[in-house]
mmCIF file of C-alpha atoms and ligand atoms in Angstrom:
data_model
loop_
_atom_site.group_PDB
_atom_site.id
_atom_site.type_symbol
_atom_site.label_atom_id
_atom_site.label_comp_id
_atom_site.label_asym_id
_atom_site.label_seq_id
_atom_site.Cartn_x
_atom_site.Cartn_y
_atom_site.Cartn_z
ATOM 1 C CA MET X 253 114.452 69.653 -107.694
ATOM 2 C CA ILE X 254 112.725 71.331 -110.485
ATOM 3 C CA ALA X 255 112.570 69.556 -113.933
ATOM 4 C CA ALA X 256 112.422 72.002 -116.719
ATOM 5 C CA THR X 257 111.376 70.837 -120.405
ATOM 6 C CA MET X 258 112.602 72.663 -123.360
ATOM 7 C CA PRO X 259 110.278 73.097 -126.213
ATOM 8 C CA SER X 260 111.111 70.732 -128.950
ATOM 9 C CA PRO X 261 111.825 71.889 -132.507
ATOM 10 C CA GLU X 262 108.955 70.122 -134.186
ATOM 11 C CA PRO X 263 107.306 71.193 -137.402
ATOM 12 C CA ILE X 264 104.539 73.878 -137.002
ATOM 13 C CA ALA X 265 101.322 72.350 -137.647
ATOM 14 C CA ALA X 266 99.166 75.121 -135.929
ATOM 15 C CA SER X 267 96.792 77.659 -137.206
ATOM 16 C CA PHE X 268 96.588 81.081 -136.301
ATOM 17 C CA PRO X 269 93.749 83.437 -135.728
ATOM 18 C CA VAL X 270 93.742 86.384 -138.291
ATOM 19 C CA ALA X 271 91.106 89.126 -138.393
ATOM 20 C CA PHE X 272 91.057 92.705 -139.981
ATOM 21 C CA CYS X 273 92.009 95.318 -137.221
ATOM 22 C CA LYS X 274 90.581 98.873 -137.640
ATOM 23 C CA GLY X 275 93.341 100.451 -135.601
ATOM 24 C CA CYS X 276 96.131 98.707 -138.014
ATOM 25 C CA GLY X 277 94.109 98.704 -140.916
ATOM 26 C CA LYS X 278 94.967 95.445 -141.875
ATOM 27 C CA SER X 279 94.333 91.955 -141.200
ATOM 28 C CA VAL X 280 96.645 90.981 -138.059
ATOM 29 C CA VAL X 281 97.028 88.086 -135.826
ATOM 30 C CA THR X 282 94.724 88.279 -132.877
ATOM 31 C CA GLY X 283 95.175 87.290 -129.385
ATOM 32 C CA LEU X 284 92.891 86.411 -126.439
ATOM 33 C CA THR X 285 92.691 88.359 -122.832
ATOM 34 C CA LEU X 286 90.185 88.455 -120.173
ATOM 35 C CA ASP X 287 88.136 91.639 -119.100
ATOM 36 C CA ASP X 288 87.606 92.559 -115.545
ATOM 37 C CA ALA X 289 84.283 90.306 -115.604
ATOM 38 C CA GLY X 290 86.476 87.170 -116.693
ATOM 39 C CA ILE X 291 85.236 87.176 -120.275
ATOM 40 C CA GLU X 292 87.518 86.418 -123.180
ATOM 41 C CA ARG X 293 88.040 89.272 -125.504
ATOM 42 C CA ARG X 294 89.790 89.088 -128.567
ATOM 43 C CA LEU X 295 92.372 91.777 -129.710
ATOM 44 C CA CYS X 296 94.881 92.790 -132.065
ATOM 45 C CA VAL X 297 98.549 91.709 -130.784
ATOM 46 C CA HIS X 298 99.979 94.929 -132.457
ATOM 47 C CA CYS X 299 97.652 97.640 -130.956
ATOM 48 C CA ASP X 300 95.252 95.796 -128.624
ATOM 49 C CA THR X 301 92.261 97.108 -130.713
ATOM 50 C CA PRO X 302 89.184 94.990 -129.591
ATOM 51 C CA ILE X 303 88.330 92.652 -132.745
ATOM 52 C CA THR X 304 84.716 92.700 -133.767
ATOM 53 C CA THR X 305 85.080 90.955 -137.043
ATOM 54 C CA GLU X 306 84.784 87.302 -137.447
ATOM 55 C CA ILE X 307 88.326 85.625 -137.265
ATOM 56 C CA GLU X 308 89.717 83.310 -139.707
ATOM 57 C CA TRP X 309 92.150 80.609 -138.904
ATOM 58 C CA VAL X 310 95.139 80.474 -141.040
ATOM 59 C CA SER X 311 97.999 78.180 -141.605
ATOM 60 C CA ALA X 312 101.644 79.195 -141.153
ATOM 61 C CA THR X 313 102.092 79.717 -144.839
ATOM 62 C CA VAL X 314 99.051 81.659 -145.363
ATOM 63 C CA LEU X 315 100.269 83.902 -142.602
ATOM 64 C CA GLU X 316 103.545 84.211 -143.736
ATOM 65 C CA SER X 317 102.225 85.175 -147.194
ATOM 66 C CA THR X 318 100.713 88.440 -145.275
ATOM 67 C CA GLY X 319 104.266 89.390 -144.053
ATOM 68 C CA TYR X 320 104.541 87.396 -140.843
ATOM 69 C CA TYR X 321 107.486 85.218 -140.181
ATOM 70 C CA ILE X 322 107.111 81.827 -138.452
ATOM 71 C CA GLY X 323 109.899 79.424 -137.642
ATOM 72 C CA THR X 324 113.747 79.651 -136.859
ATOM 73 C CA PRO X 325 115.075 82.936 -137.127
ATOM 74 C CA THR X 326 117.158 83.543 -140.393
ATOM 75 C CA ALA X 327 120.863 83.833 -140.055
ATOM 76 C CA PRO X 328 122.108 86.895 -138.443
ATOM 77 C CA ARG X 329 124.028 89.523 -140.084
ATOM 78 C CA ALA X 330 127.468 89.659 -139.375
ATOM 79 C CA GLY X 331 128.776 92.306 -137.360
ATOM 80 C CA GLY X 332 125.674 92.677 -135.310
ATOM 81 C CA CYS X 333 124.415 95.899 -133.940
ATOM 82 C CA GLY X 334 128.167 97.041 -132.764
ATOM 83 C CA GLY X 335 127.043 97.060 -129.079
ATOM 84 C CA GLY X 336 128.728 93.793 -128.089
ATOM 85 C CA CYS X 337 126.035 91.259 -129.271
ATOM 86 C CA SER X 338 128.107 90.374 -132.399
ATOM 87 C CA SER X 339 125.255 88.172 -133.449
ATOM 88 C CA GLY X 340 123.038 90.712 -135.172
ATOM 89 C CA ALA X 341 119.958 88.876 -133.080
ATOM 90 C CA CYS X 342 119.248 91.871 -131.009
ATOM 91 C CA GLY X 343 117.392 93.646 -133.562
ATOM 92 C CA VAL X 344 119.458 96.675 -133.224
ATOM 93 C CA ARG X 345 120.939 97.633 -136.749
ATOM 94 C CA LYS X 346 123.838 99.557 -136.833
ATOM 95 C CA ASN X 347 123.302 101.326 -140.354
HETATM 96 ZN ZN1 ZN K 666 95.946 96.371 -134.548
#
């Protein structure tokens, strides 16, 4: 039997690695990947441009001030996409 654990809705106390992305032309959240040699490389999470500048670890509050959204999604708009989801959470807007 496989026991699965659900993530608990705890307050976010993490920090996020942010750096300037030349491809996006703005500060973005970065992520790590491994190259073919197994060496960690930091990339833009939006366009995969390698990050060569120093990263800054910022709080969720600071990150949200730059346009990101952290936390529970806001209440969906009534009506949804019209494609059957009825919740508006699918990301498709009807108008
Ligand atoms: Zn980018």
